Short mmCIF file of C-alpha atoms in Angstrom, two decimals:
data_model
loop_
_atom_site.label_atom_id
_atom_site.label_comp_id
_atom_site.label_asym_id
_atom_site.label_seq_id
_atom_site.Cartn_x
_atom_site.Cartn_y
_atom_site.Cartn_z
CA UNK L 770 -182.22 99.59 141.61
CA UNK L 771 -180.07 101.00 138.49
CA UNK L 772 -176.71 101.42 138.53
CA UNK L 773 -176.40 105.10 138.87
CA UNK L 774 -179.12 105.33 141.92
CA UNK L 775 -177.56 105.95 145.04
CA UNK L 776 -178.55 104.48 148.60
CA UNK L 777 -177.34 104.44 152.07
CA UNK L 778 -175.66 101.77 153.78
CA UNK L 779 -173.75 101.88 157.40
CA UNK L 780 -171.46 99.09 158.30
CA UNK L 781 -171.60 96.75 161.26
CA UNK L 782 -168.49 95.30 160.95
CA UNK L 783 -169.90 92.09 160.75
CA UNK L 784 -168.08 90.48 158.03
CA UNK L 785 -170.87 88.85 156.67
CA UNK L 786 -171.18 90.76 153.38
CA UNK L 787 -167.45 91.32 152.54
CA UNK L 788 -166.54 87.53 152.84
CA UNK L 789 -166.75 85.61 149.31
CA UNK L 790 -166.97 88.83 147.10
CA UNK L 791 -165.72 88.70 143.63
CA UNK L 792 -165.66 92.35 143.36
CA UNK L 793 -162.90 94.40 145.55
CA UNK L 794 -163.92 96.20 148.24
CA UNK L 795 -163.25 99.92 148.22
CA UNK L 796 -161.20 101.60 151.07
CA UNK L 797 -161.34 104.86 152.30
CA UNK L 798 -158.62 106.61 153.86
CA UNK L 799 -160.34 106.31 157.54
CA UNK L 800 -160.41 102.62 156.65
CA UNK L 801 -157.07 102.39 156.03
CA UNK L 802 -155.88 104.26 158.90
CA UNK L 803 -158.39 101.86 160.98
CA UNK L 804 -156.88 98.35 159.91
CA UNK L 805 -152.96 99.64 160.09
CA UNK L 806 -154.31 101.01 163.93
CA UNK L 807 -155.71 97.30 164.40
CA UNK L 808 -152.43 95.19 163.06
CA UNK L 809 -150.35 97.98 164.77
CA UNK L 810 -148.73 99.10 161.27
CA UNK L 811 -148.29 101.99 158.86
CA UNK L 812 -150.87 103.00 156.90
CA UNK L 813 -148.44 102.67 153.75
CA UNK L 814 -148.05 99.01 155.08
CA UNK L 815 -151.65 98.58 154.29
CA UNK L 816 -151.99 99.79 151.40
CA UNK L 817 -148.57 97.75 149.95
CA UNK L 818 -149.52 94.34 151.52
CA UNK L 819 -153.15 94.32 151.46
CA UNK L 820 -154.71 96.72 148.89
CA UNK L 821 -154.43 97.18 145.03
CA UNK L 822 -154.65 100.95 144.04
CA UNK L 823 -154.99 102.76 141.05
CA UNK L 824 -156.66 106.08 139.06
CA UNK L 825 -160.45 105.92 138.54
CA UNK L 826 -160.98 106.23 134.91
CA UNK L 827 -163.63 108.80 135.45
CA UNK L 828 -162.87 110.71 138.09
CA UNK L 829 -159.41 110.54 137.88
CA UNK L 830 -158.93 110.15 141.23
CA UNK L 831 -156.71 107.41 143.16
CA UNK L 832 -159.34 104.76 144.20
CA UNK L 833 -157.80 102.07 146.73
CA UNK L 834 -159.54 98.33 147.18
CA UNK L 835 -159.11 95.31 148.88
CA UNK L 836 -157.15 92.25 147.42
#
């Protein structure tokens, strides 16, 4: 697999392949809506205690990952 092919993946929720990463997992905004829904929070809350977000060099676009 390259780095530019693309492939589908669904979640289970498991855990199992999110725990020991070294590279940040990327959010969506249904994500973040989910975990603030789950700790009974704001989604801003979220995103200010528990993410790191910034502006994808290429697309320029705010991108929003994990800590």
């Amino acid at each position: 697999m390259e780095e530019t092919d693309a492939f589908n993946f669904s979640c289970k929720a498991c855990g199992a392949c999110c725990r020991k990463r070294e590279e940040p997992i990327m959010l969506t905004g249904y994500d973040i809506f989910r975990i603030a829904s789950e700790f009974k929070i704001e989604p801003i809350e979220v995103i200010k205690k528990y993410t790191r977000a910034y502006v994808g060099n290429d697309s320029k676009l705010p991108v929003v990952v994990s800590r």
